[in-house]
Tab-separated table of N, CA and C in Angstrom:
chain	number	residue	atom	x	y	z
A	1	MET	N	113.154	114.394	48.520
A	1	MET	CA	111.734	114.469	48.772
A	1	MET	C	111.063	113.111	48.609
A	2	SER	N	111.427	112.364	47.565
A	2	SER	CA	110.791	111.070	47.334
A	2	SER	C	111.199	110.051	48.406
A	3	VAL	N	112.409	110.173	48.969
A	3	VAL	CA	112.837	109.277	50.039
A	3	VAL	C	111.975	109.506	51.272
A	4	GLN	N	111.686	110.760	51.589
A	4	GLN	CA	110.849	111.086	52.742
A	4	GLN	C	109.433	110.552	52.541
A	5	ILE	N	108.880	110.700	51.382
A	5	ILE	CA	107.537	110.203	51.097
A	5	ILE	C	107.511	108.683	51.199
A	6	GLN	N	108.555	108.024	50.691
A	6	GLN	CA	108.624	106.574	50.761
A	6	GLN	C	108.669	106.103	52.211
A	7	LEU	N	109.414	106.801	53.077
A	7	LEU	CA	109.485	106.444	54.484
A	7	LEU	C	108.129	106.591	55.155
A	8	ILE	N	107.398	107.610	54.810
A	8	ILE	CA	106.075	107.828	55.379
A	8	ILE	C	105.138	106.705	54.959
A	9	GLU	N	105.215	106.281	53.717
A	9	GLU	CA	104.345	105.217	53.224
A	9	GLU	C	104.649	103.881	53.884
A	10	GLU	N	105.900	103.622	54.251
A	10	GLU	CA	106.288	102.351	54.839
A	10	GLU	C	105.967	102.275	56.329
A	11	ARG	N	105.742	103.384	56.977
A	11	ARG	CA	105.452	103.410	58.408
A	11	ARG	C	104.101	102.756	58.663
A	12	GLU	N	104.059	101.920	59.699
A	12	GLU	CA	102.802	101.280	60.086
A	12	GLU	C	101.870	102.354	60.658
A	13	PRO	N	100.600	102.317	60.278
A	13	PRO	CA	99.672	103.311	60.824
A	13	PRO	C	99.429	103.056	62.314
A	14	SER	N	99.208	104.119	63.053
A	14	SER	CA	98.933	103.992	64.484
A	14	SER	C	97.516	103.465	64.679
A	15	GLU	N	97.228	103.030	65.878
A	15	GLU	CA	95.885	102.539	66.177
A	15	GLU	C	94.843	103.631	65.945
A	16	VAL	N	95.176	104.859	66.312
A	16	VAL	CA	94.253	105.986	66.114
A	16	VAL	C	93.954	106.165	64.625
A	17	GLU	N	95.006	106.073	63.802
A	17	GLU	CA	94.803	106.191	62.348
A	17	GLU	C	93.952	105.044	61.815
A	18	LEU	N	94.219	103.839	62.304
A	18	LEU	CA	93.432	102.684	61.872
A	18	LEU	C	91.965	102.850	62.240
A	19	ILE	N	91.718	103.333	63.440
A	19	ILE	CA	90.343	103.539	63.898
A	19	ILE	C	89.639	104.559	63.009
A	20	GLU	N	90.318	105.657	62.725
A	20	GLU	CA	89.709	106.689	61.882
A	20	GLU	C	89.421	106.161	60.478
A	21	ARG	N	90.357	105.394	59.937
A	21	ARG	CA	90.135	104.822	58.603
A	21	ARG	C	88.993	103.811	58.631
A	22	ALA	N	88.945	102.988	59.675
A	22	ALA	CA	87.878	101.984	59.792
A	22	ALA	C	86.521	102.654	59.957
A	23	LYS	N	86.484	103.761	60.665
A	23	LYS	CA	85.229	104.515	60.811
A	23	LYS	C	84.690	104.958	59.455
A	24	GLN	N	85.596	105.191	58.524
A	24	GLN	CA	85.212	105.634	57.174
A	24	GLN	C	84.890	104.445	56.262
A	25	GLY	N	84.935	103.226	56.825
A	25	GLY	CA	84.583	102.051	56.042
A	25	GLY	C	85.754	101.280	55.466
A	26	ASP	N	86.979	101.614	55.856
A	26	ASP	CA	88.172	100.930	55.358
A	26	ASP	C	88.287	99.556	56.016
A	27	LYS	N	87.973	98.519	55.249
A	27	LYS	CA	87.967	97.157	55.783
A	27	LYS	C	89.376	96.655	56.099
A	28	SER	N	90.370	97.088	55.353
A	28	SER	CA	91.732	96.637	55.660
A	28	SER	C	92.208	97.239	56.989
A	29	ALA	N	91.808	98.454	57.292
A	29	ALA	CA	92.146	99.064	58.588
A	29	ALA	C	91.440	98.306	59.711
A	30	PHE	N	90.183	97.935	59.467
A	30	PHE	CA	89.446	97.180	60.476
A	30	PHE	C	90.099	95.813	60.704
A	31	LYS	N	90.575	95.201	59.639
A	31	LYS	CA	91.254	93.904	59.767
A	31	LYS	C	92.492	94.051	60.651
A	32	GLN	N	93.214	95.150	60.502
A	32	GLN	CA	94.397	95.372	61.336
A	32	GLN	C	93.993	95.582	62.798
A	33	ILE	N	92.879	96.257	63.037
A	33	ILE	CA	92.367	96.428	64.407
A	33	ILE	C	92.031	95.051	64.975
A	34	TYR	N	91.374	94.233	64.156
A	34	TYR	CA	91.039	92.868	64.569
A	34	TYR	C	92.303	92.102	64.958
A	35	LEU	N	93.317	92.154	64.115
A	35	LEU	CA	94.554	91.427	64.388
A	35	LEU	C	95.240	91.918	65.665
A	36	LEU	N	95.110	93.193	65.964
A	36	LEU	CA	95.702	93.753	67.181
A	36	LEU	C	94.981	93.288	68.447
A	37	HIS	N	93.674	93.045	68.353
A	37	HIS	CA	92.871	92.838	69.564
A	37	HIS	C	92.187	91.491	69.694
A	38	HIS	N	92.186	90.648	68.657
A	38	HIS	CA	91.362	89.444	68.712
A	38	HIS	C	91.761	88.461	69.811
A	39	LYS	N	93.034	88.337	70.117
A	39	LYS	CA	93.455	87.389	71.158
A	39	LYS	C	92.940	87.813	72.532
A	40	ARG	N	93.029	89.098	72.820
A	40	ARG	CA	92.552	89.603	74.106
A	40	ARG	C	91.033	89.470	74.209
A	41	VAL	N	90.332	89.783	73.127
A	41	VAL	CA	88.867	89.665	73.103
A	41	VAL	C	88.465	88.199	73.293
A	42	TYR	N	89.119	87.305	72.568
A	42	TYR	CA	88.808	85.881	72.699
A	42	TYR	C	89.076	85.387	74.124
A	43	GLY	N	90.196	85.783	74.693
A	43	GLY	CA	90.539	85.360	76.057
A	43	GLY	C	89.480	85.775	77.060
A	44	LEU	N	89.015	86.996	76.964
A	44	LEU	CA	87.976	87.483	77.862
A	44	LEU	C	86.672	86.725	77.628
A	45	CYS	N	86.311	86.525	76.375
A	45	CYS	CA	85.082	85.779	76.049
A	45	CYS	C	85.171	84.342	76.571
A	46	PHE	N	86.340	83.737	76.451
A	46	PHE	CA	86.502	82.360	76.928
A	46	PHE	C	86.391	82.288	78.443
A	47	ARG	N	87.046	83.210	79.149
A	47	ARG	CA	86.974	83.188	80.611
A	47	ARG	C	85.543	83.405	81.092
A	48	LEU	N	84.801	84.245	80.408
A	48	LEU	CA	83.424	84.502	80.823
A	48	LEU	C	82.485	83.361	80.449
A	49	SER	N	82.662	82.795	79.268
A	49	SER	CA	81.717	81.777	78.789
A	49	SER	C	82.085	80.370	79.220
A	50	GLY	N	83.373	80.070	79.258
A	50	GLY	CA	83.818	78.748	79.645
A	50	GLY	C	83.699	77.699	78.555
A	51	GLN	N	83.374	78.099	77.347
A	51	GLN	CA	83.250	77.156	76.230
A	51	GLN	C	83.974	77.718	75.026
A	52	ILE	N	84.742	76.855	74.368
A	52	ILE	CA	85.483	77.298	73.190
A	52	ILE	C	84.540	77.813	72.111
A	53	GLU	N	83.507	77.011	71.806
A	53	GLU	CA	82.577	77.397	70.736
A	53	GLU	C	81.859	78.696	71.052
A	54	LEU	N	81.426	78.839	72.302
A	54	LEU	CA	80.723	80.054	72.700
A	54	LEU	C	81.660	81.252	72.712
A	55	ALA	N	82.909	81.040	73.110
A	55	ALA	CA	83.895	82.119	73.096
A	55	ALA	C	84.178	82.570	71.669
A	56	GLU	N	84.284	81.602	70.761
A	56	GLU	CA	84.503	81.950	69.351
A	56	GLU	C	83.321	82.735	68.794
A	57	GLU	N	82.115	82.292	69.125
A	57	GLU	CA	80.916	82.996	68.664
A	57	GLU	C	80.851	84.405	69.251
A	58	ALA	N	81.123	84.517	70.549
A	58	ALA	CA	81.081	85.829	71.202
A	58	ALA	C	82.161	86.748	70.635
A	59	THR	N	83.324	86.198	70.321
A	59	THR	CA	84.401	86.991	69.729
A	59	THR	C	83.973	87.516	68.366
A	60	GLN	N	83.410	86.628	67.558
A	60	GLN	CA	82.934	87.050	66.235
A	60	GLN	C	81.834	88.113	66.376
A	61	ASP	N	80.888	87.865	67.271
A	61	ASP	CA	79.804	88.836	67.489
A	61	ASP	C	80.343	90.174	67.981
A	62	THR	N	81.400	90.117	68.803
A	62	THR	CA	82.006	91.358	69.312
A	62	THR	C	82.579	92.189	68.169
A	63	PHE	N	83.264	91.528	67.245
A	63	PHE	CA	83.863	92.286	66.144
A	63	PHE	C	82.820	92.756	65.134
A	64	VAL	N	81.744	92.005	64.972
A	64	VAL	CA	80.634	92.499	64.139
A	64	VAL	C	80.037	93.746	64.794
A	65	ARG	N	79.822	93.645	66.100
A	65	ARG	CA	79.268	94.785	66.853
A	65	ARG	C	80.234	95.972	66.815
A	66	LEU	N	81.534	95.688	66.913
A	66	LEU	CA	82.539	96.753	66.846
A	66	LEU	C	82.449	97.490	65.509
A	67	TRP	N	82.331	96.745	64.421
A	67	TRP	CA	82.201	97.371	63.095
A	67	TRP	C	80.995	98.301	63.065
A	68	GLN	N	79.895	97.861	63.676
A	68	GLN	CA	78.668	98.659	63.698
A	68	GLN	C	78.800	99.885	64.603
A	69	LYS	N	79.477	99.728	65.732
A	69	LYS	CA	79.536	100.799	66.738
A	69	LYS	C	80.772	101.689	66.631
A	70	LEU	N	81.717	101.318	65.798
A	70	LEU	CA	82.962	102.083	65.703
A	70	LEU	C	82.736	103.573	65.448
A	71	PRO	N	81.783	103.965	64.605
A	71	PRO	CA	81.561	105.403	64.427
A	71	PRO	C	81.159	106.134	65.714
A	72	GLN	N	80.677	105.389	66.708
A	72	GLN	CA	80.288	106.001	67.988
A	72	GLN	C	81.484	106.234	68.908
A	73	PHE	N	82.629	105.611	68.591
A	73	PHE	CA	83.817	105.806	69.425
A	73	PHE	C	84.369	107.204	69.173
A	74	LYS	N	84.368	108.022	70.214
A	74	LYS	CA	84.789	109.422	70.091
A	74	LYS	C	86.219	109.670	70.556
A	75	GLY	N	86.846	108.669	71.151
A	75	GLY	CA	88.220	108.835	71.609
A	75	GLY	C	88.336	109.487	72.966
A	76	ASN	N	87.219	109.572	73.707
A	76	ASN	CA	87.265	110.160	75.051
A	76	ASN	C	87.934	109.237	76.056
A	77	SER	N	88.026	107.954	75.730
A	77	SER	CA	88.718	106.984	76.564
A	77	SER	C	89.669	106.194	75.666
A	78	GLN	N	90.460	105.347	76.278
A	78	GLN	CA	91.341	104.493	75.502
A	78	GLN	C	90.493	103.533	74.679
A	79	PHE	N	90.897	103.240	73.470
A	79	PHE	CA	90.152	102.324	72.620
A	79	PHE	C	90.066	100.947	73.275
A	80	GLY	N	91.158	100.493	73.883
A	80	GLY	CA	91.163	99.183	74.538
A	80	GLY	C	90.129	99.094	75.653
A	81	THR	N	89.956	100.173	76.396
A	81	THR	CA	88.955	100.217	77.462
A	81	THR	C	87.553	100.132	76.877
A	82	TRP	N	87.327	100.882	75.830
A	82	TRP	CA	86.022	100.901	75.156
A	82	TRP	C	85.719	99.518	74.572
A	83	LEU	N	86.705	98.903	73.932
A	83	LEU	CA	86.531	97.578	73.350
A	83	LEU	C	86.302	96.534	74.443
A	84	HIS	N	86.974	96.681	75.568
A	84	HIS	CA	86.796	95.760	76.699
A	84	HIS	C	85.341	95.767	77.159
A	85	ARG	N	84.772	96.940	77.321
A	85	ARG	CA	83.370	97.060	77.764
A	85	ARG	C	82.436	96.447	76.717
A	86	LEU	N	82.703	96.721	75.455
A	86	LEU	CA	81.905	96.149	74.370
A	86	LEU	C	81.996	94.622	74.400
A	87	THR	N	83.185	94.100	74.636
A	87	THR	CA	83.402	92.654	74.685
A	87	THR	C	82.634	92.017	75.839
A	88	VAL	N	82.729	92.617	77.027
A	88	VAL	CA	82.012	92.084	78.192
A	88	VAL	C	80.513	92.047	77.899
A	89	ASN	N	79.973	93.139	77.391
A	89	ASN	CA	78.534	93.190	77.095
A	89	ASN	C	78.150	92.138	76.062
A	90	GLN	N	78.951	91.984	75.029
A	90	GLN	CA	78.629	91.009	73.980
A	90	GLN	C	78.763	89.594	74.500
A	91	ALA	N	79.783	89.319	75.293
A	91	ALA	CA	79.955	87.975	75.857
A	91	ALA	C	78.777	87.625	76.764
A	92	LEU	N	78.345	88.572	77.587
A	92	LEU	CA	77.202	88.315	78.468
A	92	LEU	C	75.929	88.079	77.658
A	93	THR	N	75.773	88.803	76.578
A	93	THR	CA	74.621	88.589	75.696
A	93	THR	C	74.671	87.192	75.094
A	94	SER	N	75.839	86.770	74.641
A	94	SER	CA	75.996	85.432	74.067
A	94	SER	C	75.719	84.350	75.108
A	95	ILE	N	76.177	84.565	76.326
A	95	ILE	CA	75.959	83.591	77.400
A	95	ILE	C	74.466	83.462	77.691
A	96	LYS	N	73.777	84.569	77.708
A	96	LYS	CA	72.330	84.529	77.964
A	96	LYS	C	71.601	83.733	76.892
A	97	LYS	N	72.128	83.771	75.657
A	97	LYS	CA	71.499	83.026	74.563
A	97	LYS	C	71.720	81.524	74.719
A	98	HIS	N	72.761	81.128	75.393
A	98	HIS	CA	73.102	79.701	75.546
A	98	HIS	C	73.089	79.344	77.023
A	99	LYS	N	72.120	78.585	77.433
A	99	LYS	CA	71.974	78.291	78.866
A	99	LYS	C	72.360	76.861	79.252
A	100	SER	N	73.224	76.229	78.517
A	100	SER	CA	73.618	74.859	78.855
A	100	SER	C	75.035	74.834	79.419
A	101	PHE	N	75.223	75.454	80.571
A	101	PHE	CA	76.577	75.610	81.110
A	101	PHE	C	76.912	74.687	82.279
A	102	TRP	N	75.983	74.030	82.877
A	102	TRP	CA	76.229	73.396	84.169
A	102	TRP	C	77.112	72.155	84.099
A	103	ALA	N	77.162	71.463	82.985
A	103	ALA	CA	77.932	70.221	82.923
A	103	ALA	C	79.313	70.409	82.302
A	104	ARG	N	79.758	71.648	82.161
A	104	ARG	CA	80.994	71.937	81.456
A	104	ARG	C	82.236	71.818	82.322
A	105	PHE	N	83.272	71.202	81.826
A	105	PHE	CA	84.633	71.300	82.356
A	105	PHE	C	85.573	70.590	81.402
A	106	LEU	N	86.822	70.964	81.481
A	106	LEU	CA	87.858	70.338	80.654
A	106	LEU	C	88.785	69.551	81.556
A	107	PRO	N	89.235	68.360	81.122
A	107	PRO	CA	90.201	67.624	81.931
A	107	PRO	C	91.535	68.370	81.963
A	108	LEU	N	92.238	68.219	83.063
A	108	LEU	CA	93.552	68.853	83.158
A	108	LEU	C	94.508	68.151	82.205
A	109	SER	N	95.378	68.919	81.570
A	109	SER	CA	96.319	68.322	80.616
A	109	SER	C	97.602	67.938	81.338
A	110	ASP	N	98.367	67.095	80.696
A	110	ASP	CA	99.636	66.638	81.252
A	110	ASP	C	100.826	67.334	80.606
A	111	GLU	N	100.604	68.460	79.975
A	111	GLU	CA	101.696	69.144	79.287
A	111	GLU	C	102.757	69.580	80.281
A	112	THR	N	104.000	69.236	80.000
A	112	THR	CA	105.090	69.624	80.891
A	112	THR	C	105.990	70.666	80.245
A	113	GLU	N	105.703	71.023	79.006
A	113	GLU	CA	106.550	71.999	78.320
A	113	GLU	C	106.313	73.416	78.836
A	114	LEU	N	105.142	73.661	79.401
A	114	LEU	CA	104.835	74.995	79.891
A	114	LEU	C	105.583	75.262	81.188
A	115	GLY	N	105.889	76.532	81.433
A	115	GLY	CA	106.528	76.910	82.683
A	115	GLY	C	105.546	76.770	83.836
A	116	GLN	N	106.044	76.825	85.069
A	116	GLN	CA	105.191	76.656	86.257
A	116	GLN	C	104.091	77.710	86.297
A	117	GLU	N	104.427	78.954	85.999
A	117	GLU	CA	103.422	80.019	86.040
A	117	GLU	C	102.327	79.774	85.003
A	118	ALA	N	102.708	79.357	83.816
A	118	ALA	CA	101.726	79.057	82.772
A	118	ALA	C	100.833	77.900	83.196
A	119	LEU	N	101.415	76.893	83.853
A	119	LEU	CA	100.617	75.768	84.337
A	119	LEU	C	99.617	76.219	85.398
A	120	GLU	N	100.047	77.142	86.275
A	120	GLU	CA	99.144	77.641	87.309
A	120	GLU	C	97.979	78.401	86.684
A	121	TYR	N	98.242	79.230	85.673
A	121	TYR	CA	97.166	79.943	84.990
A	121	TYR	C	96.246	78.965	84.263
A	122	GLU	N	96.847	77.946	83.645
A	122	GLU	CA	96.052	76.943	82.939
A	122	GLU	C	95.154	76.204	83.928
A	123	LEU	N	95.701	75.852	85.092
A	123	LEU	CA	94.918	75.183	86.125
A	123	LEU	C	93.773	76.078	86.589
A	124	LEU	N	94.071	77.342	86.850
A	124	LEU	CA	93.026	78.268	87.292
A	124	LEU	C	91.933	78.391	86.237
A	125	ASP	N	92.328	78.534	84.975
A	125	ASP	CA	91.329	78.625	83.904
A	125	ASP	C	90.446	77.384	83.877
A	126	LYS	N	91.033	76.214	84.039
A	126	LYS	CA	90.255	74.972	83.991
A	126	LYS	C	89.370	74.822	85.220
A	127	LEU	N	89.849	75.281	86.371
A	127	LEU	CA	89.001	75.248	87.564
A	127	LEU	C	87.839	76.233	87.430
A	128	LEU	N	88.102	77.379	86.813
A	128	LEU	CA	87.027	78.351	86.595
A	128	LEU	C	85.901	77.752	85.760
A	129	LEU	N	86.260	76.893	84.827
A	129	LEU	CA	85.252	76.274	83.970
A	129	LEU	C	84.319	75.363	84.752
A	130	LYS	N	84.771	74.903	85.898
A	130	LYS	CA	83.956	74.005	86.716
A	130	LYS	C	82.965	74.768	87.599
A	131	LEU	N	83.143	76.067	87.723
A	131	LEU	CA	82.242	76.860	88.565
A	131	LEU	C	80.875	77.011	87.902
A	132	PRO	N	79.840	77.147	88.711
A	132	PRO	CA	78.530	77.485	88.148
A	132	PRO	C	78.619	78.812	87.388
A	133	GLU	N	77.790	78.953	86.385
A	133	GLU	CA	77.868	80.090	85.460
A	133	GLU	C	77.961	81.445	86.159
A	134	ARG	N	76.995	81.772	86.987
A	134	ARG	CA	76.976	83.113	87.578
A	134	ARG	C	78.178	83.338	88.493
A	135	ALA	N	78.554	82.322	89.274
A	135	ALA	CA	79.715	82.463	90.158
A	135	ALA	C	80.977	82.708	89.330
A	136	ARG	N	81.119	81.990	88.212
A	136	ARG	CA	82.283	82.169	87.341
A	136	ARG	C	82.316	83.576	86.753
A	137	ILE	N	81.177	84.023	86.250
A	137	ILE	CA	81.125	85.350	85.619
A	137	ILE	C	81.476	86.432	86.634
A	138	VAL	N	80.889	86.356	87.829
A	138	VAL	CA	81.178	87.360	88.864
A	138	VAL	C	82.656	87.303	89.248
A	139	PHE	N	83.198	86.097	89.426
A	139	PHE	CA	84.604	85.951	89.797
A	139	PHE	C	85.510	86.581	88.739
A	140	VAL	N	85.283	86.258	87.478
A	140	VAL	CA	86.128	86.785	86.396
A	140	VAL	C	86.010	88.307	86.328
A	141	LEU	N	84.786	88.827	86.367
A	141	LEU	CA	84.617	90.280	86.272
A	141	LEU	C	85.249	91.000	87.462
A	142	PHE	N	85.106	90.444	88.670
A	142	PHE	CA	85.632	91.115	89.871
A	142	PHE	C	87.138	90.926	90.008
A	143	GLU	N	87.581	89.668	90.009
A	143	GLU	CA	88.989	89.372	90.299
A	143	GLU	C	89.921	89.603	89.111
A	144	ALA	N	89.497	89.214	87.932
A	144	ALA	CA	90.395	89.309	86.777
A	144	ALA	C	90.259	90.618	86.028
A	145	GLU	N	89.045	91.147	85.950
A	145	GLU	CA	88.811	92.336	85.134
A	145	GLU	C	88.675	93.622	85.948
A	146	GLY	N	88.587	93.521	87.263
A	146	GLY	CA	88.602	94.707	88.122
A	146	GLY	C	87.292	95.470	88.233
A	147	TYR	N	86.187	94.838	87.888
A	147	TYR	CA	84.890	95.504	88.050
A	147	TYR	C	84.521	95.554	89.525
A	148	LYS	N	83.719	96.541	89.900
A	148	LYS	CA	83.196	96.653	91.256
A	148	LYS	C	81.858	95.915	91.313
A	149	HIS	N	81.442	95.566	92.522
A	149	HIS	CA	80.207	94.789	92.666
A	149	HIS	C	78.982	95.518	92.102
A	150	ASP	N	78.921	96.829	92.275
A	150	ASP	CA	77.754	97.547	91.742
A	150	ASP	C	77.748	97.525	90.207
A	151	GLU	N	78.927	97.556	89.591
A	151	GLU	CA	79.010	97.465	88.132
A	151	GLU	C	78.592	96.073	87.649
A	152	ILE	N	79.046	95.056	88.357
A	152	ILE	CA	78.688	93.680	88.002
A	152	ILE	C	77.184	93.482	88.149
A	153	ALA	N	76.639	93.985	89.259
A	153	ALA	CA	75.201	93.860	89.494
A	153	ALA	C	74.411	94.519	88.364
A	154	ASN	N	74.865	95.674	87.938
A	154	ASN	CA	74.198	96.390	86.853
A	154	ASN	C	74.292	95.610	85.534
A	155	LEU	N	75.475	95.075	85.230
A	155	LEU	CA	75.665	94.305	83.997
A	155	LEU	C	74.800	93.050	83.956
A	156	LEU	N	74.692	92.365	85.106
A	156	LEU	CA	73.993	91.082	85.150
A	156	LEU	C	72.528	91.204	85.559
A	157	GLY	N	72.114	92.399	85.972
A	157	GLY	CA	70.727	92.583	86.405
A	157	GLY	C	70.436	91.876	87.723
A	158	ILE	N	71.404	91.928	88.646
A	158	ILE	CA	71.245	91.306	89.965
A	158	ILE	C	71.519	92.358	91.028
A	159	ALA	N	71.234	92.014	92.283
A	159	ALA	CA	71.525	92.914	93.396
A	159	ALA	C	73.024	92.898	93.688
A	160	THR	N	73.525	93.997	94.236
A	160	THR	CA	74.935	94.089	94.616
A	160	THR	C	75.293	92.985	95.606
A	161	GLY	N	74.403	92.729	96.557
A	161	GLY	CA	74.624	91.664	97.535
A	161	GLY	C	74.733	90.294	96.882
A	162	THR	N	73.969	90.080	95.826
A	162	THR	CA	74.037	88.812	95.095
A	162	THR	C	75.402	88.664	94.436
A	163	SER	N	75.915	89.761	93.898
A	163	SER	CA	77.245	89.727	93.291
A	163	SER	C	78.287	89.347	94.342
A	164	LYS	N	78.201	89.943	95.513
A	164	LYS	CA	79.140	89.636	96.590
A	164	LYS	C	79.013	88.173	97.021
A	165	ALA	N	77.784	87.698	97.120
A	165	ALA	CA	77.549	86.311	97.521
A	165	ALA	C	78.105	85.343	96.470
A	166	GLN	N	77.936	85.664	95.188
A	166	GLN	CA	78.440	84.805	94.129
A	166	GLN	C	79.972	84.777	94.126
A	167	LEU	N	80.597	85.913	94.412
A	167	LEU	CA	82.055	85.952	94.501
A	167	LEU	C	82.531	85.069	95.654
A	168	HIS	N	81.864	85.189	96.788
A	168	HIS	CA	82.209	84.372	97.949
A	168	HIS	C	82.046	82.888	97.611
A	169	ARG	N	80.957	82.559	96.941
A	169	ARG	CA	80.692	81.175	96.530
A	169	ARG	C	81.801	80.663	95.600
A	170	ALA	N	82.171	81.492	94.627
A	170	ALA	CA	83.211	81.092	93.675
A	170	ALA	C	84.528	80.825	94.397
A	171	LYS	N	84.909	81.717	95.297
A	171	LYS	CA	86.167	81.549	96.030
A	171	LYS	C	86.141	80.281	96.877
A	172	LYS	N	85.008	80.036	97.533
A	172	LYS	CA	84.872	78.843	98.369
A	172	LYS	C	84.984	77.577	97.514
A	173	LEU	N	84.295	77.561	96.378
A	173	LEU	CA	84.360	76.389	95.497
A	173	LEU	C	85.765	76.179	94.941
A	174	LEU	N	86.445	77.266	94.587
A	174	LEU	CA	87.819	77.142	94.091
A	174	LEU	C	88.749	76.589	95.167
A	175	GLN	N	88.588	77.049	96.405
A	175	GLN	CA	89.410	76.531	97.495
A	175	GLN	C	89.177	75.043	97.696
A	176	GLU	N	87.918	74.622	97.597
A	176	GLU	CA	87.603	73.205	97.739
A	176	GLU	C	88.226	72.379	96.627
A	177	MET	N	88.281	72.944	95.412
A	177	MET	CA	88.849	72.221	94.278
A	177	MET	C	90.370	72.093	94.394
A	178	LEU	N	90.990	73.048	95.074
A	178	LEU	CA	92.446	73.005	95.239
A	178	LEU	C	92.749	72.088	96.395
């Protein structure tokens, strides 16, 4: 009997268990949720914001907001999907607070240790940083995150046609940069 109990205690809790414990105020469970998701949240915040500092701030704000909103998660959808939507909303809120985006870009690195595919993704990420803010946000939400134009328009408070025009603009600018 004690061997069985010991095995149960050593088993890592599932994400569902962590969420339920975190909803009850268990900070160690929330820390484990953070460790499971922070890289993905940061990556999305970085692609949307285009700035390391702003991405870090948006990531932190997302997890603060997650702590506050976690009791509202009912499990009707996948937690990752719910967190993704929360992250997009928080990143867009952070971007609206900081309007100094037009002069941003990072120089391309000369790293040769990365594989060709990693270099292509790195190049794309750096080219995305050169796009105007709205064109970049629409491009990332549509092409990388799979949002539809009406969803993007609703998130950004723009017309659906504007979202389509910004996507077209982003693609044209990216082609010119290549």
